[in-house]
Short mmCIF file of C-alpha atoms (C1' of nucleotides) in Angstrom, two decimals:
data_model
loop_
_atom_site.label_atom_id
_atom_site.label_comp_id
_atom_site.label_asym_id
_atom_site.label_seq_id
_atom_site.Cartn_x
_atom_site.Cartn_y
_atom_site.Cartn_z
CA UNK P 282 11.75 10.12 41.72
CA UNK P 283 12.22 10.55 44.97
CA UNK P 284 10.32 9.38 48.67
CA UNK P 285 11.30 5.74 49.71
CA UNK P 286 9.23 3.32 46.84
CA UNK P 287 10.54 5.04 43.92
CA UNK P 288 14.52 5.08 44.98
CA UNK P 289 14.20 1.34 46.65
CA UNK P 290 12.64 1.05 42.94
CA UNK P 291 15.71 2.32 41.36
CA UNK P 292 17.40 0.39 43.68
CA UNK P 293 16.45 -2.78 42.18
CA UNK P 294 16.60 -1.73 38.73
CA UNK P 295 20.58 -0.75 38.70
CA UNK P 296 21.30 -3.69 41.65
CA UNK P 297 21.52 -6.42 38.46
CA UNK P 298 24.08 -4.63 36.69
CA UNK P 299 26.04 -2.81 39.22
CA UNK P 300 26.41 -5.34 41.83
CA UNK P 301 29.58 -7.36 41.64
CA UNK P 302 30.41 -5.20 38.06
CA UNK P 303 33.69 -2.93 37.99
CA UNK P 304 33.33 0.78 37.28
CA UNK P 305 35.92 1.77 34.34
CA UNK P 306 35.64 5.20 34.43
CA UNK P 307 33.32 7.97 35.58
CA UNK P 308 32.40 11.30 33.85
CA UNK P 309 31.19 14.20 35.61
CA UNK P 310 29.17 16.90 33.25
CA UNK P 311 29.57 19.44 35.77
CA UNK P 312 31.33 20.11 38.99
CA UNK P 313 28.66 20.35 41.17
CA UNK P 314 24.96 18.99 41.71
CA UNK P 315 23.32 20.26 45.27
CA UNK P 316 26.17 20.35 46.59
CA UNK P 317 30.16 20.12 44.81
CA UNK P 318 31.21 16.44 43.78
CA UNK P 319 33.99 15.21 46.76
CA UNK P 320 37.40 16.21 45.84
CA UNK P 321 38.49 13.30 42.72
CA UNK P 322 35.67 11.70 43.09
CA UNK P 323 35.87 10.21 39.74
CA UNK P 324 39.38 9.09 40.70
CA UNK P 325 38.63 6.89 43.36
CA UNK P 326 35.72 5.11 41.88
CA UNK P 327 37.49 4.16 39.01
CA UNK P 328 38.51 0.53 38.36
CA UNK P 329 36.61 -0.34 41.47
CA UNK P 330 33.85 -2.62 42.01
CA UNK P 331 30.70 -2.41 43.47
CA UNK P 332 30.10 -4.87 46.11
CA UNK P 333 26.21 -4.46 47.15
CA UNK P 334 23.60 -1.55 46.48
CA UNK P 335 22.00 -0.05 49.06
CA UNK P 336 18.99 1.81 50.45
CA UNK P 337 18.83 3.83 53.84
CA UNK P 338 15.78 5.87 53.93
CA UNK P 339 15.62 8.01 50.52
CA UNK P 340 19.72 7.41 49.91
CA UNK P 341 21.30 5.05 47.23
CA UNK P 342 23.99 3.91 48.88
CA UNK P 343 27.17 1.88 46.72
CA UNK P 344 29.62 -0.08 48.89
CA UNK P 345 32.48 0.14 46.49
CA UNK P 346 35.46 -2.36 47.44
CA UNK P 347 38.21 -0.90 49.37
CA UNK P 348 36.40 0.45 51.94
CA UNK P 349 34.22 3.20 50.89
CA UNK P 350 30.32 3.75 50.17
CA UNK P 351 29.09 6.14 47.18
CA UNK P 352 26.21 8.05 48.42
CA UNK P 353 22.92 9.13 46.40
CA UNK P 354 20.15 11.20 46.82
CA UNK P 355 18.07 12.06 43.90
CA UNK P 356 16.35 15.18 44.93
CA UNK P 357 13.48 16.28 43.13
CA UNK P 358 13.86 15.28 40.01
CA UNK P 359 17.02 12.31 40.04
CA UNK P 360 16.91 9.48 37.93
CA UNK P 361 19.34 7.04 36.39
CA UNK P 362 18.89 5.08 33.48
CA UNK P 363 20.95 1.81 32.13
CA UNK P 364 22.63 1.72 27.77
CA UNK P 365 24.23 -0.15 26.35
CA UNK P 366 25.53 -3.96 26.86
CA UNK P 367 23.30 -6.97 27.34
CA UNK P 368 22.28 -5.82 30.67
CA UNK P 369 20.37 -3.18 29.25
CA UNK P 370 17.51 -5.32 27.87
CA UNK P 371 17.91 -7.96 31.26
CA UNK P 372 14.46 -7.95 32.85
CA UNK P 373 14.30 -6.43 35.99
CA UNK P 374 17.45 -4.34 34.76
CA UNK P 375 15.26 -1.49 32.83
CA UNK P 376 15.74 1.82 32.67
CA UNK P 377 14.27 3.97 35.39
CA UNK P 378 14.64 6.92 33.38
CA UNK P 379 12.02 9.84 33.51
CA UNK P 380 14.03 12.06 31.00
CA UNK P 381 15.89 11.42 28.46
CA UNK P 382 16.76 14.98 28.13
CA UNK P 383 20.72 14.45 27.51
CA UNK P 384 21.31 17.89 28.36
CA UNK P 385 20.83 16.80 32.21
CA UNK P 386 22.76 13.97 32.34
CA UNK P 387 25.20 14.98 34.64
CA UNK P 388 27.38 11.86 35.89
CA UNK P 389 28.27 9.06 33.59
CA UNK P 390 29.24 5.69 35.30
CA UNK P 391 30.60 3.36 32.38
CA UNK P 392 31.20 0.14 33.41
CA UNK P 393 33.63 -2.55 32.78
CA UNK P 394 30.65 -4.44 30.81
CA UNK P 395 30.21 -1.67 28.76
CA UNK P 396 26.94 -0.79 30.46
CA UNK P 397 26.47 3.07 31.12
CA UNK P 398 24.53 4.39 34.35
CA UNK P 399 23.89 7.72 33.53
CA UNK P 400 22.04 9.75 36.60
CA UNK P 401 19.92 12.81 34.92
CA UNK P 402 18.81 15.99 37.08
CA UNK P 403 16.92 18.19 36.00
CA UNK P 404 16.47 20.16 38.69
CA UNK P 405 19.81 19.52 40.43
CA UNK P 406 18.64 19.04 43.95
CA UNK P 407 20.38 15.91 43.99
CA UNK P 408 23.76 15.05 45.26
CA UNK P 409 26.67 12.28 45.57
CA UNK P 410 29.18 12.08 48.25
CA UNK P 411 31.87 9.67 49.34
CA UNK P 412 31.98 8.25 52.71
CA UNK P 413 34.18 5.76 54.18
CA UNK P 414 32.32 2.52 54.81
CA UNK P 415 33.37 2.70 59.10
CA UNK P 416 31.90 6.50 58.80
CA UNK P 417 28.84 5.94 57.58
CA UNK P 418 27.18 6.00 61.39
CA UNK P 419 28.74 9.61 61.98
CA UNK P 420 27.97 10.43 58.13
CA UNK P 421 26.30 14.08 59.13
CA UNK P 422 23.32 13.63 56.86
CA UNK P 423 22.76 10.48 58.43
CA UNK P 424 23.46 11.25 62.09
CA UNK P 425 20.07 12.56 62.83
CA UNK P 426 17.92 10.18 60.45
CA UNK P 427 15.11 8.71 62.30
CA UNK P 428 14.36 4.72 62.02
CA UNK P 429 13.33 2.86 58.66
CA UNK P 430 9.08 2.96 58.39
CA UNK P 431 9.47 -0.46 56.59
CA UNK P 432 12.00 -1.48 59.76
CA UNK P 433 10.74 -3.57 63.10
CA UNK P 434 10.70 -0.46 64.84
CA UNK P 435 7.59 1.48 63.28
CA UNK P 436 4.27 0.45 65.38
CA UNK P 437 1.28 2.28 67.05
CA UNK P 438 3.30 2.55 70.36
CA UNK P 439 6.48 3.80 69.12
CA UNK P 440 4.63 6.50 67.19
CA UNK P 441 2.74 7.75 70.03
CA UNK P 442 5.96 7.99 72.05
CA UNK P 443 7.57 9.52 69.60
CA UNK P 444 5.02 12.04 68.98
CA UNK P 445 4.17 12.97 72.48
CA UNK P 446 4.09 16.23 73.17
CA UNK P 447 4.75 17.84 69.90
CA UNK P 448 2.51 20.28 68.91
CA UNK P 449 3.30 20.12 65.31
CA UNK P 450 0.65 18.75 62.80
CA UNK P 451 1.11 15.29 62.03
CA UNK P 452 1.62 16.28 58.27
CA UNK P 453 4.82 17.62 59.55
CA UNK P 454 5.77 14.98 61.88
CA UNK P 455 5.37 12.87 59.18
CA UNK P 456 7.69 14.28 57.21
CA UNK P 457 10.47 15.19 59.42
CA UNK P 458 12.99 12.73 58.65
CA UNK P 459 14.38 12.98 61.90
CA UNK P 460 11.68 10.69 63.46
CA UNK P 461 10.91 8.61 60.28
CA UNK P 462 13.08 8.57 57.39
CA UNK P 463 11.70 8.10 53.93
CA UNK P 464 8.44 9.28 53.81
CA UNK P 465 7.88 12.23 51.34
CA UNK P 466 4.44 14.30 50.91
CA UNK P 467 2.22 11.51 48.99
CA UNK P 468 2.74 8.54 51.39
CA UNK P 469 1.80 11.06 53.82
CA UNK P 470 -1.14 12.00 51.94
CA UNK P 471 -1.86 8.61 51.37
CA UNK P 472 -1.26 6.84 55.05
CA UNK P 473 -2.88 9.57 56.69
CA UNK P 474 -6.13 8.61 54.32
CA UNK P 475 -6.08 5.20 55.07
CA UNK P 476 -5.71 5.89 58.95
CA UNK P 477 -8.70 8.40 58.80
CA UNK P 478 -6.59 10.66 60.37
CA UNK P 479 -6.40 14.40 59.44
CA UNK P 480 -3.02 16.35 58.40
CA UNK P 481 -3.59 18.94 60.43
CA UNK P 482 -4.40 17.17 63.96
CA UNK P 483 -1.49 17.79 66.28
CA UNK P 484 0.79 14.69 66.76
CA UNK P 485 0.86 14.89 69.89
CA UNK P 486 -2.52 14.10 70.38
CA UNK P 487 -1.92 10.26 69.14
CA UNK P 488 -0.48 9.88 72.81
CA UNK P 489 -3.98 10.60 74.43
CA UNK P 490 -5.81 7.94 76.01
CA UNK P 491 -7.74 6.22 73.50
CA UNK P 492 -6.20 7.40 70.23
CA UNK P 493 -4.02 3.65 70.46
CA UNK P 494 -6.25 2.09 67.82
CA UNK P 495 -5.56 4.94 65.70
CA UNK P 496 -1.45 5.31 66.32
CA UNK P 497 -1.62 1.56 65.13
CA UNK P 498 -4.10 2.27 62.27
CA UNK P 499 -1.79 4.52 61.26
CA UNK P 500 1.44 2.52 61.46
CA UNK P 501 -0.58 0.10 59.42
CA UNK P 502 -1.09 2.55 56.91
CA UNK P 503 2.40 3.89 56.56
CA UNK P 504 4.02 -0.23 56.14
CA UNK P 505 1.36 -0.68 53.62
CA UNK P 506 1.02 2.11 51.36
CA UNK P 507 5.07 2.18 51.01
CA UNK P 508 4.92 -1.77 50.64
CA UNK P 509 2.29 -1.53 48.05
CA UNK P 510 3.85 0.98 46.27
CA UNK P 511 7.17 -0.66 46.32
CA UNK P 512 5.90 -4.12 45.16
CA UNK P 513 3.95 -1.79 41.74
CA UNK P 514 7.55 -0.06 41.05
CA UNK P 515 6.87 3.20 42.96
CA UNK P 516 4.87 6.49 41.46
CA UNK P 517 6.10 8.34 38.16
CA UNK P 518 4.23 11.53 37.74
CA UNK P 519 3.46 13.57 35.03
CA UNK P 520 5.20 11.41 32.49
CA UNK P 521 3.14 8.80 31.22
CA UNK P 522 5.05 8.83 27.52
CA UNK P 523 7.68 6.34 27.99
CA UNK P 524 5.83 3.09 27.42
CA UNK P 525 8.67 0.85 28.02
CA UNK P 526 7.75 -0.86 31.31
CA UNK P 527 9.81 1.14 33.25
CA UNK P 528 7.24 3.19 35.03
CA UNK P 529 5.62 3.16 38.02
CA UNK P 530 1.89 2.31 38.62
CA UNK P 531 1.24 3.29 42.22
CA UNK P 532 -0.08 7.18 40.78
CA UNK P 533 -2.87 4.73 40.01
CA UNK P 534 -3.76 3.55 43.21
CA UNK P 535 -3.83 7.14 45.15
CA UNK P 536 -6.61 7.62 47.02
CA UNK P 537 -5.80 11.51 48.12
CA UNK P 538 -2.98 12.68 46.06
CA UNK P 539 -3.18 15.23 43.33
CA UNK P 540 -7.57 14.53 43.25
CA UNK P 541 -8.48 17.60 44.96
CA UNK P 542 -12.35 18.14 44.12
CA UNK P 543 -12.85 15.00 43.10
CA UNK P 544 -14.67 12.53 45.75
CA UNK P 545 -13.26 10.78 48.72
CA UNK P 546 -13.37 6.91 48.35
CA UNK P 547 -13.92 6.08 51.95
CA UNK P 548 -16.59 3.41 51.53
CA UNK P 549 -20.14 5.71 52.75
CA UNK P 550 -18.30 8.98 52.76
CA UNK P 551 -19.30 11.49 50.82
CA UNK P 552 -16.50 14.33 51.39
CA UNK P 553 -14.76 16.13 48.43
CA UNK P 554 -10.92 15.82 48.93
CA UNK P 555 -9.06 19.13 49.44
CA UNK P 556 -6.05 20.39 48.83
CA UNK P 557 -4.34 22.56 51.31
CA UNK P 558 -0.96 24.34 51.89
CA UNK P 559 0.87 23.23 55.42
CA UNK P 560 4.73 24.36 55.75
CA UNK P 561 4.58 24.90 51.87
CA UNK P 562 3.47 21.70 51.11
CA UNK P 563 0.37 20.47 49.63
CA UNK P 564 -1.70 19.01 51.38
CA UNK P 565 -4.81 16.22 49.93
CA UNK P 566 -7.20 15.02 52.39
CA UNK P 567 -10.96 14.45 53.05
CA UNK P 568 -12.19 16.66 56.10
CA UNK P 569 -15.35 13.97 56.51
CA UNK P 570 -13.48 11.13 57.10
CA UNK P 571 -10.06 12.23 58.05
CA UNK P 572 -10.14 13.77 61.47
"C1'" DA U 261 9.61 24.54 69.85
"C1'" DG U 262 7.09 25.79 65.82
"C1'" DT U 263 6.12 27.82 61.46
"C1'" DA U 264 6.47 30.44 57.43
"C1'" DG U 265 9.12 31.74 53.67
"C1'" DA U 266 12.89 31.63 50.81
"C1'" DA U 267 16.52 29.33 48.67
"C1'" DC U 268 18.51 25.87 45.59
"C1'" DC U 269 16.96 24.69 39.91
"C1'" DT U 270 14.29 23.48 35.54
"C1'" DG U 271 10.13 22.21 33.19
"C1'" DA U 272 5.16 21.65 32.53
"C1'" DG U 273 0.71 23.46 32.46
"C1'" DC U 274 -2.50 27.12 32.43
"C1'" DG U 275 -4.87 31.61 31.40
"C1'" DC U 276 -4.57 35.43 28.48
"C1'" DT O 109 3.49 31.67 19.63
"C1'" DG O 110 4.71 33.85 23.73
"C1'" DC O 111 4.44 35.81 28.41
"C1'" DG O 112 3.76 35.43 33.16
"C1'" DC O 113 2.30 32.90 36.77
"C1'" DT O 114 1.83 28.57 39.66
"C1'" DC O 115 3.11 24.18 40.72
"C1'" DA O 116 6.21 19.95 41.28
"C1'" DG O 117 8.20 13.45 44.62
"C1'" DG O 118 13.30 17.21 48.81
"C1'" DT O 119 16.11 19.50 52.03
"C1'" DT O 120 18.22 23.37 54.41
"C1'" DC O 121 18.56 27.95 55.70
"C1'" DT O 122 16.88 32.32 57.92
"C1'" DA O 123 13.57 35.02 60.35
"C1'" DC O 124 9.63 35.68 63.43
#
DNA sequence: AGTAGAACCTGAGCGC
DNA sequence: TGCGCTCAGGTTCTAC
């Protein structure tokens, strides 16, 4: 579940039960996930408690008491889900499972409460680390992460400066997290629909004279599709089965996304959306309107 | 500076 | 039922 919506989603699903509660013990099913689990990592999050959950970009981040912040990043295919305890059935504190395939849980944080957060993987592309809470800033993975699209920061102007000059397609400026942080290849699909503008125009050309309107349309688009998305508990693809309330609704509202051949919904147009392939990404857009 | 392709993994869907 | 192929919300690496 993974560009901004669907981890500040999980975000505020685990927040209820994890913030302020005490973490008795943690299992690990395996030794590594992307990358190897931080030498006893279990050890040092035991009989700690979690002060705050937090989001930066696509990262869960866990300021633990004592000075040190358990990082998350769910990959491809991440998820965690809540048993057991009262919590469990608290609204708000639902499970934000997409599998319940046991065979994948791979880290088991059992709470004081008795509430389990178990984070599933399919795939494995996800990872946890340990960073002191001063080192954060100099973290690696976070050195080079560009600002917060949600954040003060994003607006027509900034984007134009910071796209000046490239001559990469915006599809890829988009979603280098060095210049934005969080957006993954629907929201791109999606903003770049609402801002009429077309993946495969160069960024740099939002700098020109007169493309303004057009660098703010599209700052527009970005805050609003991830907002919207947010507020309807994120996407959840291809697993529509679990009819507990704990999926997300925004697959619903795509405009772009996964509906090549079918028609664009720009009001008058009457362009087919496409799919095509752009640094091995997929790529859903309408050539009529999006230019 | 850019891009393409592969790599890391498993599962789902499709055509045959 | 099974096989082989393609695709999937991310990121990082190498090679042109």
């Amino acid at each position: 579940m993974p560009e901004l919506p669907e981890v500040e989603t999980v975000r505020r699903g685990l927040a209820p039960v994890l913030e302020g509660a005490r973490i008795a013990a943690v299992h690990l099913g395996r030794p590594a996930l992307r990358y190897p689990f931080p030498e006893g990592f279990a050890e040092r999050l035991a009989g700690r408690r979690v002060i705050t959950l937090g989001r930066r970009s696509k990262y869960l981040l866990w300021e633990i008491e004592d000075g040190a912040s358990l990082l998350c990043h769910l990959g491809m295919s991440g998820s965690f889900r809540i048993e057991g305890g009262e919590a469990a059935s608290v609204p708000g504190a639902f499970a934000l499972a997409r599998s319940r395939d046991s065979r994948h849980d791979h880290v088991r944080f059992e709470m004081e409460s008795g509430v389990q957060v178990i984070y599933n993987d399919p795939r494995r592309f996800g990872f946890m680390d340990l960073v002191p809470a001063d080192g954060l800033a100099s973290y690696p993975l976070f050195a080079h992460l560009g600002i917060e699209p949600l954040g003060n920061e994003l607006s027509g102007p900034w984007l134009a400066a910071a796209f000046k000059g490239k001559r990469t397609p915006l599809k890829a400026a988009l979603l280098d997290q060095r210049i934005i942080a969080g957006l993954g290849n629907i929201y791109v699909a999606e903003a770049l629909w609402r801002a009429g503008l077309s993946p495969e125009r160069l960024a740099g050309t939002l700098a020109e004279p007169g493309m303004a309107a057009k660098a703010d349309r599209l700052a527009v688009a970005i805050r609003e599709v991830l907002t919207e998305a947010i507020a309807v508990g994120g996407s959840t693809l291809r697993d529509h089965a679990q009819a507990d309330g704990t999926l997300g609704y925004f697959q619903h509202s795509f405009r772009v996304y996964d509906r090549a051949g079918e028609p664009c919904r720009t009001p008058g147009c009457a362009g087919v959306i496409h799919r095509t392939v752009q640094s091995g990404r997929s790529s859903f857009w309408c050539a009529s309107c999006q230019t």
